[in-house]
PDB file of C-alpha atoms and ligand atoms in Angstrom:
ATOM      1  CA  MET A 993      17.824  20.497  35.326  1.00  0.00           C
ATOM      2  CA  ARG A 994      19.337  18.978  32.031  1.00  0.00           C
ATOM      3  CA  ILE A 995      19.527  20.749  28.860  1.00  0.00           C
ATOM      4  CA  GLY A 996      20.471  18.472  26.108  1.00  0.00           C
ATOM      5  CA  VAL A 997      22.187  19.333  22.963  1.00  0.00           C
ATOM      6  CA  LEU A 998      22.277  16.469  20.351  1.00  0.00           C
ATOM      7  CA  ALA A 999      25.617  15.929  19.723  1.00  0.00           C
ATOM      8  CA  VAL A1000      26.027  14.021  16.593  1.00  0.00           C
ATOM      9  CA  GLN A1001      27.154  16.906  14.266  1.00  0.00           C
ATOM     10  CA  GLY A1002      26.950  20.897  13.730  1.00  0.00           C
ATOM     11  CA  ASP A1003      26.980  23.685  16.324  1.00  0.00           C
ATOM     12  CA  VAL A1004      27.110  21.550  19.352  1.00  0.00           C
ATOM     13  CA  SER A1005      29.784  23.593  21.398  1.00  0.00           C
ATOM     14  CA  GLU A1006      28.184  26.787  20.537  1.00  0.00           C
ATOM     15  CA  HIS A1007      24.615  25.730  21.697  1.00  0.00           C
ATOM     16  CA  LEU A1008      26.239  24.213  24.823  1.00  0.00           C
ATOM     17  CA  SER A1009      27.919  27.454  25.802  1.00  0.00           C
ATOM     18  CA  ILE A1010      24.819  29.621  25.113  1.00  0.00           C
ATOM     19  CA  VAL A1011      22.625  27.434  27.359  1.00  0.00           C
ATOM     20  CA  GLU A1012      25.124  27.753  30.356  1.00  0.00           C
ATOM     21  CA  LYS A1013      24.728  31.508  29.795  1.00  0.00           C
ATOM     22  CA  THR A1014      21.295  31.639  29.712  1.00  0.00           C
ATOM     23  CA  LEU A1015      20.842  29.082  32.750  1.00  0.00           C
ATOM     24  CA  LYS A1016      23.042  31.721  34.556  1.00  0.00           C
ATOM     25  CA  GLU A1017      20.763  34.817  33.296  1.00  0.00           C
ATOM     26  CA  MET A1018      17.657  32.950  34.127  1.00  0.00           C
ATOM     27  CA  LYS A1019      18.838  31.752  37.503  1.00  0.00           C
ATOM     28  CA  ILE A1020      17.832  28.197  36.875  1.00  0.00           C
ATOM     29  CA  LYS A1021      20.274  25.357  38.335  1.00  0.00           C
ATOM     30  CA  GLY A1022      20.846  22.916  35.568  1.00  0.00           C
ATOM     31  CA  ASN A1023      23.712  22.024  33.226  1.00  0.00           C
ATOM     32  CA  ALA A1024      23.721  21.655  29.179  1.00  0.00           C
ATOM     33  CA  VAL A1025      24.720  18.200  28.329  1.00  0.00           C
ATOM     34  CA  PRO A1026      25.830  16.817  24.889  1.00  0.00           C
ATOM     35  CA  VAL A1027      23.321  14.009  23.895  1.00  0.00           C
ATOM     36  CA  LYS A1028      24.914  11.040  22.093  1.00  0.00           C
ATOM     37  CA  LYS A1029      22.972   8.315  23.277  1.00  0.00           C
ATOM     38  CA  ASP A1030      21.385   9.024  26.652  1.00  0.00           C
ATOM     39  CA  LEU A1031      18.414  10.786  26.245  1.00  0.00           C
ATOM     40  CA  ASP A1032      17.953  11.210  30.115  1.00  0.00           C
ATOM     41  CA  VAL A1033      17.268  15.166  29.780  1.00  0.00           C
ATOM     42  CA  ASP A1034      14.420  17.827  30.638  1.00  0.00           C
ATOM     43  CA  VAL A1035      14.610  19.369  27.358  1.00  0.00           C
ATOM     44  CA  LEU A1036      16.416  18.802  23.786  1.00  0.00           C
ATOM     45  CA  ILE A1037      17.937  21.051  21.258  1.00  0.00           C
ATOM     46  CA  ILE A1038      18.813  19.796  17.824  1.00  0.00           C
ATOM     47  CA  PRO A1039      21.552  22.098  16.564  1.00  0.00           C
ATOM     48  CA  GLY A1040      22.434  23.408  12.876  1.00  0.00           C
ATOM     49  CA  GLY A1041      24.722  21.323  10.623  1.00  0.00           C
ATOM     50  CA  GLU A1042      24.105  18.990   7.754  1.00  0.00           C
ATOM     51  CA  SER A1043      20.408  17.642   8.167  1.00  0.00           C
ATOM     52  CA  THR A1044      21.183  14.488   6.129  1.00  0.00           C
ATOM     53  CA  THR A1045      24.359  13.532   7.987  1.00  0.00           C
ATOM     54  CA  ILE A1046      22.487  14.265  11.371  1.00  0.00           C
ATOM     55  CA  SER A1047      19.375  12.083  10.075  1.00  0.00           C
ATOM     56  CA  LYS A1048      21.640   9.334   9.039  1.00  0.00           C
ATOM     57  CA  ILE A1049      23.668   8.942  12.200  1.00  0.00           C
ATOM     58  CA  MET A1050      20.474   9.388  14.231  1.00  0.00           C
ATOM     59  CA  LYS A1051      19.056   6.459  12.625  1.00  0.00           C
ATOM     60  CA  LYS A1052      22.103   4.305  13.238  1.00  0.00           C
ATOM     61  CA  THR A1053      22.332   4.910  16.549  1.00  0.00           C
ATOM     62  CA  GLY A1054      18.427   4.505  17.173  1.00  0.00           C
ATOM     63  CA  LEU A1055      18.198   7.894  18.363  1.00  0.00           C
ATOM     64  CA  PHE A1056      16.148   8.822  15.671  1.00  0.00           C
ATOM     65  CA  ASP A1057      12.817   6.641  16.800  1.00  0.00           C
ATOM     66  CA  GLU A1058      13.253   7.710  20.175  1.00  0.00           C
ATOM     67  CA  ILE A1059      13.556  11.388  19.729  1.00  0.00           C
ATOM     68  CA  LYS A1060       9.953  11.143  17.797  1.00  0.00           C
ATOM     69  CA  LYS A1061       8.417   9.746  20.803  1.00  0.00           C
ATOM     70  CA  LEU A1062       9.773  12.255  22.815  1.00  0.00           C
ATOM     71  CA  ASP A1063       6.865  14.396  24.918  1.00  0.00           C
ATOM     72  CA  ILE A1064       9.627  17.096  26.093  1.00  0.00           C
ATOM     73  CA  PRO A1065      10.356  20.641  24.835  1.00  0.00           C
ATOM     74  CA  VAL A1066      12.450  20.428  21.878  1.00  0.00           C
ATOM     75  CA  MET A1067      14.254  23.017  19.949  1.00  0.00           C
ATOM     76  CA  GLY A1068      15.359  22.500  16.000  1.00  0.00           C
ATOM     77  CA  THR A1069      17.763  25.275  14.537  1.00  0.00           C
ATOM     78  CA  CYS A1070      18.484  25.415  10.977  1.00  0.00           C
ATOM     79  CA  ALA A1071      19.527  21.875  10.073  1.00  0.00           C
ATOM     80  CA  GLY A1072      17.510  20.958  13.526  1.00  0.00           C
ATOM     81  CA  CYS A1073      14.473  22.628  11.849  1.00  0.00           C
ATOM     82  CA  VAL A1074      14.479  20.678   8.885  1.00  0.00           C
ATOM     83  CA  LEU A1075      14.482  17.582  10.859  1.00  0.00           C
ATOM     84  CA  MET A1076      11.856  18.481  13.413  1.00  0.00           C
ATOM     85  CA  ASP A1077       9.186  18.554  10.381  1.00  0.00           C
ATOM     86  CA  ARG A1078       6.439  16.034   9.170  1.00  0.00           C
ATOM     87  CA  LYS A1079       8.747  13.981   6.541  1.00  0.00           C
ATOM     88  CA  HIS A1080      11.606  13.446   9.507  1.00  0.00           C
ATOM     89  CA  LEU A1081      11.114  13.447  13.038  1.00  0.00           C
ATOM     90  CA  GLY A1082       7.361  14.290  12.692  1.00  0.00           C
ATOM     91  CA  LEU A1083       7.309  16.402  16.025  1.00  0.00           C
ATOM     92  CA  MET A1084       5.741  19.551  14.417  1.00  0.00           C
ATOM     93  CA  ASN A1085       2.895  19.938  11.461  1.00  0.00           C
ATOM     94  CA  MET A1086       5.038  21.888   9.015  1.00  0.00           C
ATOM     95  CA  GLY A1087       6.744  21.328   5.730  1.00  0.00           C
ATOM     96  CA  VAL A1088      10.429  22.580   5.543  1.00  0.00           C
ATOM     97  CA  LYS A1089      12.319  23.112   2.595  1.00  0.00           C
ATOM     98  CA  ARG A1090      16.237  22.886   2.901  1.00  0.00           C
ATOM     99  CA  ASN A1091      18.425  25.547   1.420  1.00  0.00           C
ATOM    100  CA  ALA A1092      15.629  27.475   0.383  1.00  0.00           C
ATOM    101  CA  PHE A1093      17.185  31.222  -0.270  1.00  0.00           C
ATOM    102  CA  GLY A1094      19.388  29.885  -3.013  1.00  0.00           C
ATOM    103  CA  ARG A1095      22.791  30.252  -3.863  1.00  0.00           C
ATOM    104  CA  GLN A1096      23.371  33.888  -4.309  1.00  0.00           C
ATOM    105  CA  LYS A1097      21.711  34.441  -0.528  1.00  0.00           C
ATOM    106  CA  GLU A1098      23.257  31.463   0.841  1.00  0.00           C
ATOM    107  CA  SER A1099      24.245  33.161   4.104  1.00  0.00           C
ATOM    108  CA  PHE A1100      23.002  36.658   5.471  1.00  0.00           C
ATOM    109  CA  GLU A1101      21.792  38.233   8.648  1.00  0.00           C
ATOM    110  CA  ALA A1102      18.539  39.990   9.057  1.00  0.00           C
ATOM    111  CA  ASP A1103      16.730  41.737  11.974  1.00  0.00           C
ATOM    112  CA  ILE A1104      13.368  39.983  12.236  1.00  0.00           C
ATOM    113  CA  LYS A1105      10.352  40.528  14.256  1.00  0.00           C
ATOM    114  CA  ILE A1106       9.375  37.380  16.536  1.00  0.00           C
ATOM    115  CA  LYS A1107       5.981  37.504  17.927  1.00  0.00           C
ATOM    116  CA  TRP A1108       6.482  38.293  21.699  1.00  0.00           C
ATOM    117  CA  PHE A1109       9.597  40.121  21.621  1.00  0.00           C
ATOM    118  CA  ARG A1110       9.571  43.359  22.098  1.00  0.00           C
ATOM    119  CA  LYS A1111      12.627  44.178  19.865  1.00  0.00           C
ATOM    120  CA  ASP A1112      13.899  42.974  16.660  1.00  0.00           C
ATOM    121  CA  TYR A1113      16.035  39.892  16.951  1.00  0.00           C
ATOM    122  CA  HIS A1114      19.360  39.593  14.771  1.00  0.00           C
ATOM    123  CA  GLY A1115      19.010  36.179  12.835  1.00  0.00           C
ATOM    124  CA  VAL A1116      22.182  34.443  11.395  1.00  0.00           C
ATOM    125  CA  PHE A1117      20.941  32.531   8.298  1.00  0.00           C
ATOM    126  CA  ILE A1118      23.714  29.927   6.956  1.00  0.00           C
ATOM    127  CA  ARG A1119      22.378  27.959   3.920  1.00  0.00           C
ATOM    128  CA  ALA A1120      18.929  28.306   5.926  1.00  0.00           C
ATOM    129  CA  PRO A1121      15.523  26.214   5.106  1.00  0.00           C
ATOM    130  CA  ILE A1122      12.352  27.892   5.018  1.00  0.00           C
ATOM    131  CA  ILE A1123       9.135  26.730   6.610  1.00  0.00           C
ATOM    132  CA  THR A1124       6.999  26.515   4.061  1.00  0.00           C
ATOM    133  CA  HIS A1125       3.475  25.806   5.461  1.00  0.00           C
ATOM    134  CA  VAL A1126       2.244  25.143   9.166  1.00  0.00           C
ATOM    135  CA  TYR A1127      -1.009  23.393   9.908  1.00  0.00           C
ATOM    136  CA  GLY A1128      -3.091  21.924  12.726  1.00  0.00           C
ATOM    137  CA  GLU A1129      -1.709  23.429  15.945  1.00  0.00           C
ATOM    138  CA  CYS A1130       1.287  24.547  14.756  1.00  0.00           C
ATOM    139  CA  ARG A1131       1.925  28.388  14.672  1.00  0.00           C
ATOM    140  CA  THR A1132       3.910  30.963  12.759  1.00  0.00           C
ATOM    141  CA  LEU A1133       6.285  33.084  15.288  1.00  0.00           C
ATOM    142  CA  ALA A1134       8.682  34.769  12.797  1.00  0.00           C
ATOM    143  CA  ARG A1135       8.726  35.713   8.892  1.00  0.00           C
ATOM    144  CA  PHE A1136      11.681  37.300   7.032  1.00  0.00           C
ATOM    145  CA  GLU A1137      10.458  38.550   3.581  1.00  0.00           C
ATOM    146  CA  ASN A1138       6.892  37.121   3.981  1.00  0.00           C
ATOM    147  CA  ARG A1139       8.588  33.447   4.563  1.00  0.00           C
ATOM    148  CA  ILE A1140       8.162  31.512   7.797  1.00  0.00           C
ATOM    149  CA  VAL A1141      11.464  31.419   9.699  1.00  0.00           C
ATOM    150  CA  MET A1142      10.243  30.293  13.098  1.00  0.00           C
ATOM    151  CA  ALA A1143       7.525  28.303  14.369  1.00  0.00           C
ATOM    152  CA  GLN A1144       5.862  26.486  17.523  1.00  0.00           C
ATOM    153  CA  GLU A1145       3.576  23.780  18.364  1.00  0.00           C
ATOM    154  CA  ASP A1146       3.067  23.443  22.032  1.00  0.00           C
ATOM    155  CA  ASN A1147       6.550  22.699  23.620  1.00  0.00           C
ATOM    156  CA  LYS A1148       8.320  22.195  20.424  1.00  0.00           C
ATOM    157  CA  ILE A1149      10.256  25.147  18.439  1.00  0.00           C
ATOM    158  CA  ALA A1150      11.541  25.448  14.971  1.00  0.00           C
ATOM    159  CA  LEU A1151      13.688  28.133  13.518  1.00  0.00           C
ATOM    160  CA  SER A1152      15.717  28.459  10.466  1.00  0.00           C
ATOM    161  CA  PHE A1153      18.460  30.587  11.666  1.00  0.00           C
ATOM    162  CA  HIS A1154      21.067  30.213  14.303  1.00  0.00           C
ATOM    163  CA  PRO A1155      20.512  31.476  17.989  1.00  0.00           C
ATOM    164  CA  GLU A1156      23.752  30.055  19.123  1.00  0.00           C
ATOM    165  CA  LEU A1157      25.784  32.343  17.187  1.00  0.00           C
ATOM    166  CA  THR A1158      24.735  35.398  18.814  1.00  0.00           C
ATOM    167  CA  ASN A1159      25.148  36.834  22.338  1.00  0.00           C
ATOM    168  CA  ASP A1160      21.275  37.427  22.639  1.00  0.00           C
ATOM    169  CA  THR A1161      19.694  34.624  24.618  1.00  0.00           C
ATOM    170  CA  ARG A1162      16.346  35.731  24.205  1.00  0.00           C
ATOM    171  CA  ILE A1163      15.622  32.612  22.015  1.00  0.00           C
ATOM    172  CA  HIS A1164      16.983  30.087  24.322  1.00  0.00           C
ATOM    173  CA  ARG A1165      14.797  31.913  27.477  1.00  0.00           C
ATOM    174  CA  TYR A1166      11.883  31.630  25.417  1.00  0.00           C
ATOM    175  CA  PHE A1167      12.503  27.898  24.712  1.00  0.00           C
ATOM    176  CA  LEU A1168      13.659  27.534  28.497  1.00  0.00           C
ATOM    177  CA  SER A1169      10.531  28.996  29.511  1.00  0.00           C
ATOM    178  CA  LEU A1170       8.428  26.384  27.928  1.00  0.00           C
ATOM    179  CA  ILE A1171       9.463  23.902  30.577  1.00  0.00           C
ATOM    180  CA  LYS A1172       7.446  25.616  33.421  1.00  0.00           C
ATOM    181  CA  ASN A1173       4.677  27.385  31.164  1.00  0.00           C
ATOM    182  CA  ARG A1174       3.969  24.760  28.569  1.00  0.00           C
ATOM    183  CA  ARG A1175       0.646  25.023  26.763  1.00  0.00           C
ATOM    184  CA  ASP A1176      -0.834  28.162  28.463  1.00  0.00           C
ATOM    185  CA  HIS A1177       2.496  30.288  27.786  1.00  0.00           C
ATOM    186  CA  THR A1178       1.136  32.032  24.852  1.00  0.00           C
ATOM    187  CA  ASN A1179      -1.511  33.586  26.856  1.00  0.00           C
ATOM    188  CA  CYS A1180       0.682  34.973  29.545  1.00  0.00           C
ATOM    189  CA  THR A1181       0.432  38.662  29.527  1.00  0.00           C
ATOM    190  CA  LYS A1182       3.696  39.225  30.904  1.00  0.00           C
ATOM    191  CA  PHE A1183       5.670  37.860  28.191  1.00  0.00           C
ATOM    192  CA  ARG A1184       6.194  41.071  26.108  1.00  0.00           C
ATOM    193  CA  THR A1185       8.340  42.512  29.000  1.00  0.00           C
ATOM    194  CA  ILE A1186      10.133  39.383  29.611  1.00  0.00           C
ATOM    195  CA  PHE A1187      11.651  38.945  26.149  1.00  0.00           C
TER     196      PHE A1187
HETATM  197  N1  LIG B2528      21.627  23.511   4.599  1.00  0.00           N
HETATM  198  C1  LIG B2528      21.672  22.654   5.650  1.00  0.00           C
HETATM  199  C2  LIG B2528      20.982  21.254   5.987  1.00  0.00           C
HETATM  200  O1  LIG B2528      19.889  21.327   4.936  1.00  0.00           O
HETATM  201  C3  LIG B2528      21.558  23.412   7.346  1.00  0.00           C
HETATM  202  C4  LIG B2528      22.667  24.608   7.310  1.00  0.00           C
HETATM  203  C5  LIG B2528      22.737  24.826   8.495  1.00  0.00           C
HETATM  204  O2  LIG B2528      22.210  24.007   9.477  1.00  0.00           O
HETATM  205  N2  LIG B2528      23.618  25.737   8.831  1.00  0.00           N
HETATM  206  O3  LIG B2528      20.989  20.504   6.821  1.00  0.00           O
END
């Protein structure tokens, strides 16, 4: 199993290490691999960073058009969440607003409730975007102060915070579970006890 982390700019090494930790916990044989050109991976993570920079570089290298067509599970966090929306990669039916929490609250941490998770999740928000709306098959998984901060459409997940900056691997576990469970995973009755 190859877990790709888009290695253009941003929180790449943090995602690589939490993926390694998650693979061990889930007893999955696999590797976390930085993706610069080669998209030969089973799942892809688009990390936080600067969405404009990441987007520019991806367009230059041709990765942008290739990622647009991906059918594998993809998770975008923070800047990655911005890039997943319909104006950028178009991987999910949602609109995203960058830097949506304004200057005063540019960065903060908060406990949030995530659908399917038994306990709250400690979210680290850094100049975070919000998901302004979801439509079609796209579903809200978490809100903070009534604003959507996590969504899922089939095997794609987007979140406006940074799961790689905590020791809590539940979001990466949830994401990796999409490889096997695919479309029907939200009907899995055991889910609450897993996460
Ligand atoms: N504000 C950044 C952007 O829009 C995202 C910040 C982050 O990834 N921490 O690209």
